[in-house]
Coordinates of C-alpha atoms in Angstrom, one line a residue:
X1 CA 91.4 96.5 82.0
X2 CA 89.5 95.4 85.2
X3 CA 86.0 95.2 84.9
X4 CA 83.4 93.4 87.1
X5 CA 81.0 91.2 85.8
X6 CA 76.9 92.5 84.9
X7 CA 75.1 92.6 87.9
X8 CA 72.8 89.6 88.0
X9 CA 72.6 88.5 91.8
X10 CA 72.2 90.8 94.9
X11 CA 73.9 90.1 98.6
X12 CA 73.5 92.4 101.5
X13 CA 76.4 93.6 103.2
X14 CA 76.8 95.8 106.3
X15 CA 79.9 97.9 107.4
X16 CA 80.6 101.2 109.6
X17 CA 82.6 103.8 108.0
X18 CA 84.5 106.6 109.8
X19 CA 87.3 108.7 107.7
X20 CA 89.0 107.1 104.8
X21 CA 90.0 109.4 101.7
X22 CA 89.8 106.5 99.1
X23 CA 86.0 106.2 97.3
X24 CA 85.4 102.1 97.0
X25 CA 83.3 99.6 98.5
X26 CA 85.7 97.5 98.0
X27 CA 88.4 99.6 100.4
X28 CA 85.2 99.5 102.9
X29 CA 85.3 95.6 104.1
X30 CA 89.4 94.9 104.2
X31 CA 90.2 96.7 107.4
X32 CA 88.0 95.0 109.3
X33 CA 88.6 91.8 108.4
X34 CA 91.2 90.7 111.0
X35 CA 90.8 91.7 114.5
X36 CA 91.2 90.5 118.4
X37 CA 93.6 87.5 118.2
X38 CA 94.2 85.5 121.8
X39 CA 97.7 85.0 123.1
X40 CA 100.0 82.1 121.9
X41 CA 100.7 79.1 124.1
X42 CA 103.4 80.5 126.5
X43 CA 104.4 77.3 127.6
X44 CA 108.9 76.7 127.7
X45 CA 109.5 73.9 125.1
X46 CA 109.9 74.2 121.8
X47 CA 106.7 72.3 120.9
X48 CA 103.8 74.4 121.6
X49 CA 100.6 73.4 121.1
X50 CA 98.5 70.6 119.0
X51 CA 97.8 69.9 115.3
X52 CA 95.3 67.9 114.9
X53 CA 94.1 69.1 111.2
X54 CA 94.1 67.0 108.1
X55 CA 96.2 69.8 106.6
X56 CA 99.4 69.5 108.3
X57 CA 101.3 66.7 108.4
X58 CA 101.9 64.4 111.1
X59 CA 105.9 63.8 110.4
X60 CA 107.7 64.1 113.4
X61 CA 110.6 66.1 111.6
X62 CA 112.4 68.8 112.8
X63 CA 114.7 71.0 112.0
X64 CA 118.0 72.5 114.5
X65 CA 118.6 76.0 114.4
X66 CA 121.4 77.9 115.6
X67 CA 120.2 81.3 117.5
X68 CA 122.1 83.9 119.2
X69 CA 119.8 85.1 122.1
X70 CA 120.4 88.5 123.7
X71 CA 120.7 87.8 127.7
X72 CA 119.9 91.1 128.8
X73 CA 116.6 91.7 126.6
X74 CA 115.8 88.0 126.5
X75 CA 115.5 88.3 122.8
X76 CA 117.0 86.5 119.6
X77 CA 118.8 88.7 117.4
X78 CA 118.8 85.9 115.2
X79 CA 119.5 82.6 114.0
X80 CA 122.1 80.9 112.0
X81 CA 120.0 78.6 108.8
X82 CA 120.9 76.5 106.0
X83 CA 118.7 76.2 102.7
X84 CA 115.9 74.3 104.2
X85 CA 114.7 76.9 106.7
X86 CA 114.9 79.4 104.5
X87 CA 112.8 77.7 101.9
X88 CA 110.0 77.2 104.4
X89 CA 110.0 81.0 105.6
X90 CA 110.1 81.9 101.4
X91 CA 107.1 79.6 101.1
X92 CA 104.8 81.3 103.2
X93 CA 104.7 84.1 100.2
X94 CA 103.4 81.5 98.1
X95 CA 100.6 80.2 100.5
X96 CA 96.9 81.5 99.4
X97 CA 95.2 83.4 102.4
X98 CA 92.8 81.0 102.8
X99 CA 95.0 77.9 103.6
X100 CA 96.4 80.2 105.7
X101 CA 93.4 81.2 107.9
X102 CA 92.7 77.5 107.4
X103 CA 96.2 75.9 108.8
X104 CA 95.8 78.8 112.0
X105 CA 92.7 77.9 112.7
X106 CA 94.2 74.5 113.4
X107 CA 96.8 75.9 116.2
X108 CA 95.8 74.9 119.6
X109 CA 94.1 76.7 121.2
X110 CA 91.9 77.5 118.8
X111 CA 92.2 81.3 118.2
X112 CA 90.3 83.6 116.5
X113 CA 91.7 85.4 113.9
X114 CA 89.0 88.6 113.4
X115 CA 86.8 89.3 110.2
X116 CA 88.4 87.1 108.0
X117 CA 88.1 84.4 109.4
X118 CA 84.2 85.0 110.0
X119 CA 84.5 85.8 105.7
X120 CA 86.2 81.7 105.9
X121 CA 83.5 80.8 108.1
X122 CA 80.8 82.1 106.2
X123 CA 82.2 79.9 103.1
X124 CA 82.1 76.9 105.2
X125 CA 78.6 77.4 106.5
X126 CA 77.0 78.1 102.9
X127 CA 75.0 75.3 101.3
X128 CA 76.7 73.8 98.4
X129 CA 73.3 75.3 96.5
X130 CA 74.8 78.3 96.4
X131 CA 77.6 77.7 94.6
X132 CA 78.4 76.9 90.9
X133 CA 79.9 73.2 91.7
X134 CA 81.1 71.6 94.6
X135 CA 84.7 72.5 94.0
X136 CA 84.0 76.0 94.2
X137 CA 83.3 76.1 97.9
X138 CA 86.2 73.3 98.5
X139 CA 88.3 75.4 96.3
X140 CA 88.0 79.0 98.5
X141 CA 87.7 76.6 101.7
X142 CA 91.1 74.4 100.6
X143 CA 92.8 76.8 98.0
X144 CA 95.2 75.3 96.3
X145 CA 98.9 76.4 96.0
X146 CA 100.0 77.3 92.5
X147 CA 103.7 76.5 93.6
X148 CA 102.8 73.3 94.9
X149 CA 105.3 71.1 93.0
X150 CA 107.8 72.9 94.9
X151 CA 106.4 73.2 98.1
X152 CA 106.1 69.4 98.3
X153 CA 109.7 69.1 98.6
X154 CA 110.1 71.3 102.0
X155 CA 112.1 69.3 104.6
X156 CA 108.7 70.7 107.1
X157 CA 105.6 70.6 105.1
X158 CA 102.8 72.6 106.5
X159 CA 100.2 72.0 103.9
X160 CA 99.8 68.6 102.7
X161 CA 97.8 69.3 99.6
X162 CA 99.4 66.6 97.0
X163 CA 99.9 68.5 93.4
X164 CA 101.0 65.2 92.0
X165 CA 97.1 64.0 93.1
X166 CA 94.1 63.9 90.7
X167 CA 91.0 62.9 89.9
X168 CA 89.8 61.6 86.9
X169 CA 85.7 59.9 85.7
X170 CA 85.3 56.5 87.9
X171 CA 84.7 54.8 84.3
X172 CA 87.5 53.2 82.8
X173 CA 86.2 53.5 79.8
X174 CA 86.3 57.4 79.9
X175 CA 89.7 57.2 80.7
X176 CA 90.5 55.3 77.4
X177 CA 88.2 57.6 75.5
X178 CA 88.7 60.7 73.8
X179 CA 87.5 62.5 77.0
X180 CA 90.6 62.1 79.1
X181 CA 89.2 64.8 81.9
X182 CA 91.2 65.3 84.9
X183 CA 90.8 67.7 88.0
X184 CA 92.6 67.9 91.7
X185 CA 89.5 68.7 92.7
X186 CA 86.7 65.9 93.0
X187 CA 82.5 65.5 93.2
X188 CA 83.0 67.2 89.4
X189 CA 80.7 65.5 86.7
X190 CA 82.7 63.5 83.3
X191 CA 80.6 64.6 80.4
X192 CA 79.6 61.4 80.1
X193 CA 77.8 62.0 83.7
X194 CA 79.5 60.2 86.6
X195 CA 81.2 61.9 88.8
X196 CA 84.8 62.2 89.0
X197 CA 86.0 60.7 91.9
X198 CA 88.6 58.2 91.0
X199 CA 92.0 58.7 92.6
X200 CA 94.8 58.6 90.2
X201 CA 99.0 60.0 90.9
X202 CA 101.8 61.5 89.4
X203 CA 104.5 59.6 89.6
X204 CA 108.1 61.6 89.2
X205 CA 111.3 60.3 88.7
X206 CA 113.6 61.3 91.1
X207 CA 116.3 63.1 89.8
X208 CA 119.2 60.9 89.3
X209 CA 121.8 63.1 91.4
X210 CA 119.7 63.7 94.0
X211 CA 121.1 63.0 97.3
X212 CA 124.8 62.6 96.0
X213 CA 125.3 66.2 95.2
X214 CA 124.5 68.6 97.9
X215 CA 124.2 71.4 95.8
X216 CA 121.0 70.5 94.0
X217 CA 119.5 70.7 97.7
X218 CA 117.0 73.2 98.6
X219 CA 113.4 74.5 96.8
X220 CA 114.0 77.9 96.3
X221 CA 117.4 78.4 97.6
X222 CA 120.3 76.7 96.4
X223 CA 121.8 73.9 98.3
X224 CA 125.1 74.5 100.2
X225 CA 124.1 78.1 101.2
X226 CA 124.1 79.7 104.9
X227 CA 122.0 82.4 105.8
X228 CA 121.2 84.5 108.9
X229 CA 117.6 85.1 109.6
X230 CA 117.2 88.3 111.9
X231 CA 114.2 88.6 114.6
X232 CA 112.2 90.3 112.0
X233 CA 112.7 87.9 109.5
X234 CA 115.5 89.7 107.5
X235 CA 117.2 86.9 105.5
X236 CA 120.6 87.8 104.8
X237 CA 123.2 85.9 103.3
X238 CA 125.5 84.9 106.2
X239 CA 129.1 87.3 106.8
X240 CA 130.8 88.6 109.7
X241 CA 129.2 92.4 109.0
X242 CA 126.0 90.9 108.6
X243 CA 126.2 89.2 112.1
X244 CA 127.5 93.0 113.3
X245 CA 125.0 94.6 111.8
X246 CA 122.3 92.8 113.4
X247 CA 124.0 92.8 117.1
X248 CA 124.4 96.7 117.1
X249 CA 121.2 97.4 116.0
X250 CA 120.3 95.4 119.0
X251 CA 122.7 97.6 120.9
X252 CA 124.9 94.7 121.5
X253 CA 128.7 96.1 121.5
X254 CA 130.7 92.8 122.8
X255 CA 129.8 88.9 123.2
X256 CA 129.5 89.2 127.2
X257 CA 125.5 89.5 127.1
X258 CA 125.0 86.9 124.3
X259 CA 124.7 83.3 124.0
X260 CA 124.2 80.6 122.1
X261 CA 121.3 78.1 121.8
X262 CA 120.1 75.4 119.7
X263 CA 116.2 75.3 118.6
X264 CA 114.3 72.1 117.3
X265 CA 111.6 73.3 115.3
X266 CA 108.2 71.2 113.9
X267 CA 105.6 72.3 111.6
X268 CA 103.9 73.8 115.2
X269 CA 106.9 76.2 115.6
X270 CA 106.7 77.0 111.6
X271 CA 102.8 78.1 111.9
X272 CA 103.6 79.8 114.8
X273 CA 106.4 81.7 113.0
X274 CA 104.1 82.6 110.3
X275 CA 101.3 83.8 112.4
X276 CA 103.7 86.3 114.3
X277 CA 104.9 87.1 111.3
X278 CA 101.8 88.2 110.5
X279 CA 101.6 90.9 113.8
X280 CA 105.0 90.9 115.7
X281 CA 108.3 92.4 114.6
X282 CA 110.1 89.7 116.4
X283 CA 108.7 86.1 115.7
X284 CA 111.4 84.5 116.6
X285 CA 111.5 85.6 120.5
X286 CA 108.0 84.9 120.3
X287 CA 108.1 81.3 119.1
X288 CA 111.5 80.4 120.2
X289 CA 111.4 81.8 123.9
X290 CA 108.3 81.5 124.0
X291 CA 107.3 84.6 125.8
X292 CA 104.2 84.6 128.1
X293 CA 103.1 88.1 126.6
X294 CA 102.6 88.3 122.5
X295 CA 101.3 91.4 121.3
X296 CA 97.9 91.7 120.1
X297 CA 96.1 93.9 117.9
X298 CA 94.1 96.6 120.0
X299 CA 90.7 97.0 118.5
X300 CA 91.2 101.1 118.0
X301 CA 94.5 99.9 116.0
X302 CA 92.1 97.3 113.5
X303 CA 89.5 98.7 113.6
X304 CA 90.6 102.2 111.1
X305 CA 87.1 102.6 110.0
X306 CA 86.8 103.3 106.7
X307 CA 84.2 106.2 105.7
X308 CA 83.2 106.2 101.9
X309 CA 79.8 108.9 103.1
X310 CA 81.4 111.8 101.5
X311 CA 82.2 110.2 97.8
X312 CA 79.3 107.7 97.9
X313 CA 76.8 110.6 98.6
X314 CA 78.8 113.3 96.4
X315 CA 79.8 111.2 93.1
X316 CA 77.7 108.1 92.7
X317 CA 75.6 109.3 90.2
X318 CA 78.7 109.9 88.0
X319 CA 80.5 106.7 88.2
X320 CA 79.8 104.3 85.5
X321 CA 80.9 101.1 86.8
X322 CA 79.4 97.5 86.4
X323 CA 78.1 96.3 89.3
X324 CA 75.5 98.1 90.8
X325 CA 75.7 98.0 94.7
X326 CA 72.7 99.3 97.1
X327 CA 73.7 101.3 100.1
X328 CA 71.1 102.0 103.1
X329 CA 72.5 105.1 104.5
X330 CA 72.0 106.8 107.8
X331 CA 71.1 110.6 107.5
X332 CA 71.9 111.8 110.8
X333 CA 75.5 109.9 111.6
X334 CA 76.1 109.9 107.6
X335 CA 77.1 106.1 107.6
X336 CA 76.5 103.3 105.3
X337 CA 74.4 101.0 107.4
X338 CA 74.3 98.3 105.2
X339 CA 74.1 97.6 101.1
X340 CA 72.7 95.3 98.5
X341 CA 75.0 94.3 96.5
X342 CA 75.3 91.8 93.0
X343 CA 76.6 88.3 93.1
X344 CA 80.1 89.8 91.5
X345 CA 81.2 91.7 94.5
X346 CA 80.3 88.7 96.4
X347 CA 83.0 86.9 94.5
X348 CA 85.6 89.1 95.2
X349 CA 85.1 89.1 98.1
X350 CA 85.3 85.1 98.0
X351 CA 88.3 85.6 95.9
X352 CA 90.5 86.6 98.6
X353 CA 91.1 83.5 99.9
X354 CA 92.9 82.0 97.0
X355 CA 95.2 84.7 96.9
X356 CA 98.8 84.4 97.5
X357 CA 100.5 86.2 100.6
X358 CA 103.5 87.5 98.1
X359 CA 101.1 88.8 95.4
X360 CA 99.5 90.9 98.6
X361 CA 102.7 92.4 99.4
X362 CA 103.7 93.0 95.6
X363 CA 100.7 95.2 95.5
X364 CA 101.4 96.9 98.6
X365 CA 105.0 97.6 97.6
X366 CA 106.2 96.2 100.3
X367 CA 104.5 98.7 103.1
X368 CA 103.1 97.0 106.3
X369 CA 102.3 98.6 109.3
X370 CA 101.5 95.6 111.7
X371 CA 103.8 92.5 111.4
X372 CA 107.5 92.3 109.6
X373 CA 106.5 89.6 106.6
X374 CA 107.3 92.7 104.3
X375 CA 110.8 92.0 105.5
X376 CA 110.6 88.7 104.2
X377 CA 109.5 90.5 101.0
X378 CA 112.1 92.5 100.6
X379 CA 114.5 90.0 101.8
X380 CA 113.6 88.5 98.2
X381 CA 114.0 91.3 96.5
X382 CA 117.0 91.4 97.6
X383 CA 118.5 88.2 96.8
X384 CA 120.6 87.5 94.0
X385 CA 118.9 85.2 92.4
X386 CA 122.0 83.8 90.4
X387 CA 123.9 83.5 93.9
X388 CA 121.4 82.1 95.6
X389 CA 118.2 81.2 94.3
X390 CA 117.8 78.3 91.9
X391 CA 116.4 80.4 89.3
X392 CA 115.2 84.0 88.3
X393 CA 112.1 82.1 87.5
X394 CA 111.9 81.2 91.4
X395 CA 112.4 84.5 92.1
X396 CA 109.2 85.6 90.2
X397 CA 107.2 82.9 91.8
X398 CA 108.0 84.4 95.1
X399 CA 107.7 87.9 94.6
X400 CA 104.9 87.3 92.0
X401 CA 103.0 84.5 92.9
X402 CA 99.8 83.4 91.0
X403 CA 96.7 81.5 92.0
X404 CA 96.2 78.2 91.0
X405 CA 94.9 77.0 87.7
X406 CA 91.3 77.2 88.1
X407 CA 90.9 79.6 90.8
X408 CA 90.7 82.6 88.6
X409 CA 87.6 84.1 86.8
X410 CA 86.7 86.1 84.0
X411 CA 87.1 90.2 84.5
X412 CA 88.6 89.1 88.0
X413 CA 89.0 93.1 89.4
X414 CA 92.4 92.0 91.3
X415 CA 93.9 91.4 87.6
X416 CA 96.1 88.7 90.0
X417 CA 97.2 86.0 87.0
X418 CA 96.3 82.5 87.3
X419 CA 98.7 79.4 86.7
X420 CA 99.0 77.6 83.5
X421 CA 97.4 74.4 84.3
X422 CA 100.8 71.9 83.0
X423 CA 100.9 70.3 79.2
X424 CA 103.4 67.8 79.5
X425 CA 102.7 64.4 77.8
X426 CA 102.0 61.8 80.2
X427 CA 101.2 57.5 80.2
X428 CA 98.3 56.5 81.9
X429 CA 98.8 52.8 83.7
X430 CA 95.3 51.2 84.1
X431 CA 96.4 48.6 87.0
X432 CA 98.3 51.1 89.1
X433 CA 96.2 53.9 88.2
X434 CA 99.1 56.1 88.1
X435 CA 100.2 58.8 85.8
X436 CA 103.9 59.1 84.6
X437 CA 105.7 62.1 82.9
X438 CA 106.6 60.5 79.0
X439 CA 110.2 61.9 79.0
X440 CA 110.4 60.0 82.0
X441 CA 110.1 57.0 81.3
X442 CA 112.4 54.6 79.7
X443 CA 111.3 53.1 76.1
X444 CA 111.2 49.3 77.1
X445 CA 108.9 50.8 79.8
X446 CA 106.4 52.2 77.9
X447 CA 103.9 49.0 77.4
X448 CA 103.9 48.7 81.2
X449 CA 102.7 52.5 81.3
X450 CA 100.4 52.2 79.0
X451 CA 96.9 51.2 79.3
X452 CA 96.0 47.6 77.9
X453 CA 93.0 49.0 76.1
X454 CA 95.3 51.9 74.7
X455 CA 98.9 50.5 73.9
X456 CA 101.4 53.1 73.5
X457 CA 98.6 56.4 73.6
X458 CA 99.8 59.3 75.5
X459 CA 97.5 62.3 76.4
X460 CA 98.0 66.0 77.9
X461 CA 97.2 66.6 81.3
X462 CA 96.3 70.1 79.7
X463 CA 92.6 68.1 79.3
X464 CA 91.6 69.4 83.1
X465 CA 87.9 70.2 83.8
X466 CA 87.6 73.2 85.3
X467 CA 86.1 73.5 89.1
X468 CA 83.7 75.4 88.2
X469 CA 82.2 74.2 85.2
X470 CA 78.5 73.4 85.7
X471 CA 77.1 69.8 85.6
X472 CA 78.6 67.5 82.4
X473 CA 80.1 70.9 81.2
X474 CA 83.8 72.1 81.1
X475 CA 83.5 75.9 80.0
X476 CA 85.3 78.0 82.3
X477 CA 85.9 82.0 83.0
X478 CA 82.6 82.2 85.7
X479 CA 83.0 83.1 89.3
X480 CA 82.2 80.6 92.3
X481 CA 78.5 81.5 93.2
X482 CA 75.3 81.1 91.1
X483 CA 72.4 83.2 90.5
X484 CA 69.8 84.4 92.0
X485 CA 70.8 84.5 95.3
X486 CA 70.8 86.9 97.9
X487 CA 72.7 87.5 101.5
X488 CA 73.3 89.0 104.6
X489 CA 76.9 90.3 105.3
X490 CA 77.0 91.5 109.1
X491 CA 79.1 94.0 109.8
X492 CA 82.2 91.8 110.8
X493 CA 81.7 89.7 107.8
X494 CA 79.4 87.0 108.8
X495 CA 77.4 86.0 105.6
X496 CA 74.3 84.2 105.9
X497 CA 71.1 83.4 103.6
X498 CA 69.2 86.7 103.4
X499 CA 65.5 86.5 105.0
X500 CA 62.7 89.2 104.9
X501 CA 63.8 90.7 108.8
X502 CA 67.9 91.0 108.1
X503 CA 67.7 94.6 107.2
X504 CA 65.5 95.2 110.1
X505 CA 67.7 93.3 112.6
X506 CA 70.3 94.9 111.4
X507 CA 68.9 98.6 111.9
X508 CA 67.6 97.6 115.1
X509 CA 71.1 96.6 115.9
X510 CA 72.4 99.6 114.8
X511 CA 69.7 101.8 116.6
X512 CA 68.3 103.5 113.3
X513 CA 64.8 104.4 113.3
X514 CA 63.2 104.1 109.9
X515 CA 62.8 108.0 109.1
X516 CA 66.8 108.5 109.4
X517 CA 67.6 106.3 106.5
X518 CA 67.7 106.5 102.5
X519 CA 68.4 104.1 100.3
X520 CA 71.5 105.2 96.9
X521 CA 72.7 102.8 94.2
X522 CA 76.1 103.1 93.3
X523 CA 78.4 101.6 90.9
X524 CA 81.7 99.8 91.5
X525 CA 83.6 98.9 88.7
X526 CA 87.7 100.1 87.3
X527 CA 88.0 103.3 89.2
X528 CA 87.6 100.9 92.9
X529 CA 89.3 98.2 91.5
X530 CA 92.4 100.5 90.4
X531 CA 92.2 101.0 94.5
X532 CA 92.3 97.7 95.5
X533 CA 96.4 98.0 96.6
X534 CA 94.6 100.1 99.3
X535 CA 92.4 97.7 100.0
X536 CA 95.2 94.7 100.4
X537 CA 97.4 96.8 102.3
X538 CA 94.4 97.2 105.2
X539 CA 93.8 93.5 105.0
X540 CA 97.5 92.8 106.1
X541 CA 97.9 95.4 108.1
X542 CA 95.1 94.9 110.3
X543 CA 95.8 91.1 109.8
X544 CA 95.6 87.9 112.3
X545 CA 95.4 88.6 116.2
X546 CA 97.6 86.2 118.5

C-alpha cells in the first residue's frame, strides 16, 4: 500500500552508519537528526526567557497551578490542574514537528536543537525555485495544525496560526464567479492569474451557553474536571490514591518533607514544558524550579549510528522498490559515504515536518527512550473519553492525529492520513470581506451576508486550491519539490544546491581516497517504508537537546 513515487529527480545525501539490524535508507537519517541541545535559562522566576517570534502570541495570560514540591529532593511530584492545563499539555500531540522545531527555535537563548533542525534550516535556506509553489516551502516551514479549530480556543495559545484565516483571488469579480477558490495559504495563483492574496475570516458564532455553563469549558477535556499531572507528565484524574501513588513512588511516606506552591505559567513556561518533555523525565522541576542543571543529550547517546553496509551490499540487487537511491560506499571502513538519491526521498524527508507529535508516538506504540511525552500518550489512552473528554472523536484526534488538508501527497510512504479540508455552506460578505457559517446565521440576516453582486448565493469552502498546485492550476496529489534538481545532504542534514566539487568535499572531509570507494544503486520502496516506525522512534528518541 505504500509506494514511492518514479524516480525523476536526484539529491545527494551523506550519513555514517555503524550497527543497526533494520535495511532502509530511510532508518539511516532519523537518528541523527536531533543532537547537542544547550541548557535552559536557569534563572528563579517563573518567566524564563524571551519570545520574540511572530508565532506565539504576545497575551500576557497565565495560568496558576497548584504543585506539591518534594523539600528534600527539591523536586515536584506534581501539580494540582483544571481543564485548561490539561488541554494545552494534550495539544502538544497535535502540533506538527515543524511548528515545533519552529516555536523552540524562538526560546531565548536561541538553542540548537541537532539535525533537525539543520533539515528546518535547509527548508528555509532553499530558493523558492525549487519548490512546486510558494506554499510548499511556507507550508513545511509554517505547517499547519489540522486540529486548529480547537487549538484556537486554549486559555495559552502557543501557535497563533488562525484556522478561521484565508485567502482568496484579490478580484472581486472571481469571488462572485464560478471559481470561488480559497487557501490559508497565500502567493497561490486564481485560475484567472492573480494571485491570491486577499485576506478574508471566518466568522463563528459563539455558542450561546458559552460562559454561563461551566461544563461546556475546556478543548479536549471536559469542563469542571480536576486532574493531577505527575513530574513526568502522567495525567491522572484527581483522587486521594492517585495523590499516594505519586508521593510513594517518590518515596515520600508522610507530609513533613512536602509543601505547597503556587506556579504562574505563560506560553514561555508551556514551550519550556514541551521541550523537556521532549528529553527529561521530570519537566516540571525543570521549568517550575527552574534548576540550574537540565539534562542534555550526550552525543554517544544520539548519535546510535545506524549501519545499513551489510543489507545494502548483500540484498540490493533483489529489492524491487521505486525509487532508485545511489550510495558511494567506502571499501575499507564498509560505510555509506554519501548517496544520490530521487526527488521522492527528498520529500519525505521534507514530509516530516508536517507530521503530528501524537501520530509519531502512535507508530512507535508508545516506546521512548529519551523524554516522558509517551506518558502523555498513554495518559490518553487512558482516559475515558466519556468521563472526561468531550468526545471519542477528540480522543482520536489526539491519539491519531492527521496532517493538515493539503499537506499530504500522493503514495506518501508514512501512509499518515490527511484532514478533510471542511464542506460546510458558507455566506460570503463583500464589504466586510468575511465568511460566515450558513446555519449560523439568522434568515433576516442573510442579505447582509450576502454579496451585493450575488444575493442570497452560498458556496462550499470545499472549493480550496491546493498549495501545491502549479501556476493557474488546482490538481493536487504531487509532493513539494520540482524536477530536475539535485542536492547536497551533509551528513548532519544540511541540504544545499549540489555543485560539481560536493562529493569531493565531502570525501575529502571524510578522508577517502578515490581507490577505496564504489559506487551501488539501490531501491527504496514498501519493504523501508513498512520500517519507518523504526525510523520515528529514533527521531524522538534522539530528539531536541536543552
Amino acid at each position: 500500500m505504500l509506494k514511492y513515487f518514479k524516480a525523476t529527480t536526484n539529491y545527494t545525501l551523506t550519513h555514517h552508519f555503524a550497527q543497526n539490524p533494520y535495511p532502509t535508507i530511510v532508518l539511516a537519517l532519523l537518528p541523527k537528526m536531533f543532537r547537542q541541545p544547550p541548557p535552559l535559562d536557569s534563572r528563579s522566576s517563573c518567566f524564563v526567557g524571551s519570545l520574540d517570534h511572530q508565532f506565539i502570541s504576545q497575551s500576557m495570560e497565565t495560568i496558576s497551578l497548584k504543585a506539591v514540591v518534594d523539600k528534600k529532593s527539591n523536586r515536584v511530584a506534581f501539580v494540582e490542574s483544571d481543564e485548561f492545563f490539561v488541554d494545552i499539555l494534550f495539544s502538544f500531540l497535535t502540533m506538527p514537528t515543524g511548528t515545533i522545531i519552529h516555536l523552540l527555535s524562538s526560546l531565548s537563548p536561541k538553542n540548537g536543537i541537532g539535525c533537525m533542525n539543520n533539515l528546518y534550516k535547509s527548508v528555509e535556506n532553499t530558493d523558492f525555485m525549487y519548490f512546486r509553489t510558494e506554499a510548499c516551502k511556507d507550508m513545511l516551514l509554517l505547517p499547519h495544525n489540522a486540529a486548529a479549530a480547537y487549538c484556537k480556543s486554549l486559555k495559552l495559545k502557543i501557535d497563533d496560526f488562525d484556522a478561521l484565516r484565508f485567502f482568496c483571488c484579490e478580484s472581486p469579480s472571481c469571488t462572485s464567479s464560478g471559481f470561488k477558490l480559497w487557501s490559508h495559504y497565500k502567493n497561490l495563483y486564481c485560475r484567472c492569474g492573480l494571485p491570491m492574496n486577499r485576506i478574508v475570516n471566518l466568522s463563528c458564532k459563539a455558542p450561546s451557553n458559552s460562559g454561563s455553563d461551566a461544563r461546556n469549558r475546556g478543548v479536549f477535556v471536559k469542563g469542571l474536571t480536576r486532574f493531577v499531572v505527575s513530574d513526568n507528565f502522567q495525567v491522572i484524574p484527581a483522587s486521594t490514591s492517585a495523590i499516594i501513588s505519586i508521593l510513594t513512588k517518590l518515596g515520600v511516606m508522610d507530609t513533613n518533607t512536602i509543601e505547597e506552591r503556587t506556579f504562574d505559567i505563560g506560553v514561555t513556561e508551556v514551550l519550556k514544558l514541551l521541550k523537556c518533555s521532549l528529553v527529561s523525565k521530570t519537566p516540571l522541576t525543570e521549568v517550575l524550579l527552574a534548576r540550574e542543571e537540565v539534562p542534555e543529550l550526550r552525543n554517544e547517546d544520539s548519535l546510535q549510528r545506524i549501519s545499513l553496509t551489510h543489507e545494502i551490499l548483500e540484498h540490493h540487487s533483489e529489492r524491487n522498490g521505486e525509487t532508485s537511491v545511489r550510495l558511494v560506499v567506502c571499501k575499507s571502513k564498509k560505510v555509506v559515504c554519501y548517496a544520490e538519491a530521487s526527488k521522492d526521498f527528498v520529500d519525505l524527508l521534507f514530509s516530516f515536518l508536517t507530521i503530528p507529535l501524537g501520530y509519531l508516538m502512535n507508530e512507535m506504540h508508545g516506546g521512548l527512550s529519551k523524554g516522558c511525552i509517551s506518558h502523555l500518550y498513554s495518559s490518553v489512552t487512558d482516559l475515558d473519553a466519556k468521563k472526561y473528554l468531550k468526545s471519542n472523536d477528540i480522543k482520536e484526534i489526539l491519539l491519531n492525529p492527521k496532517i493538515a488538508p493539503g499537506s499530504g501527497y500522493k503514495n506518501q510512504p508514512l501512509g499518515v492520513k490527511e484532514a478533510a479540508v471542511d464542506n460546510q455552506q458558507y455566506y460570503y460578505n463583500s464589504s466586510s470581506q468575511e465568511l460566515a457559517i450558513k446555519t449560523e446565521i439568522e434568515p433576516k440576516m442573510v442579505s447582509a451576508f450576502a454579496p451585493a453582486f450575488a444575493p442570497a448565493r452560498t458556496f462550499p469552502i470545499s472549493i480550496t486550491m491546493d498549495p501545491k498546485s502549479p501556476y493557474k492550476k488546482n490538481t493536487s496529489g504531487g509532493g513539494f519539490l520540482l524536477d530536475p534538481a539535485m542536492f547536497t545532504v551533509s551528513d548532519d542534514l544540511v541540504v544545499t544546491p549540489i555543485s560539481p566539487f560536493s562529493g569531493l568535499s565531502l570525501l575529502e572531509k571524510f578522508k577517502i581516497s578515490f581507490n577505496d570507494i564504489y559506487v551501488c544503486e539501490v531501491q527504496v520502496g514498501k519493504e523501508e517504508a513498512s520500517r519507518t516506525n523504526y525510523f520515528l522512534h529514533s527521531l524522538i528518541s534522539h530528539y531536541i537537546q536543552l
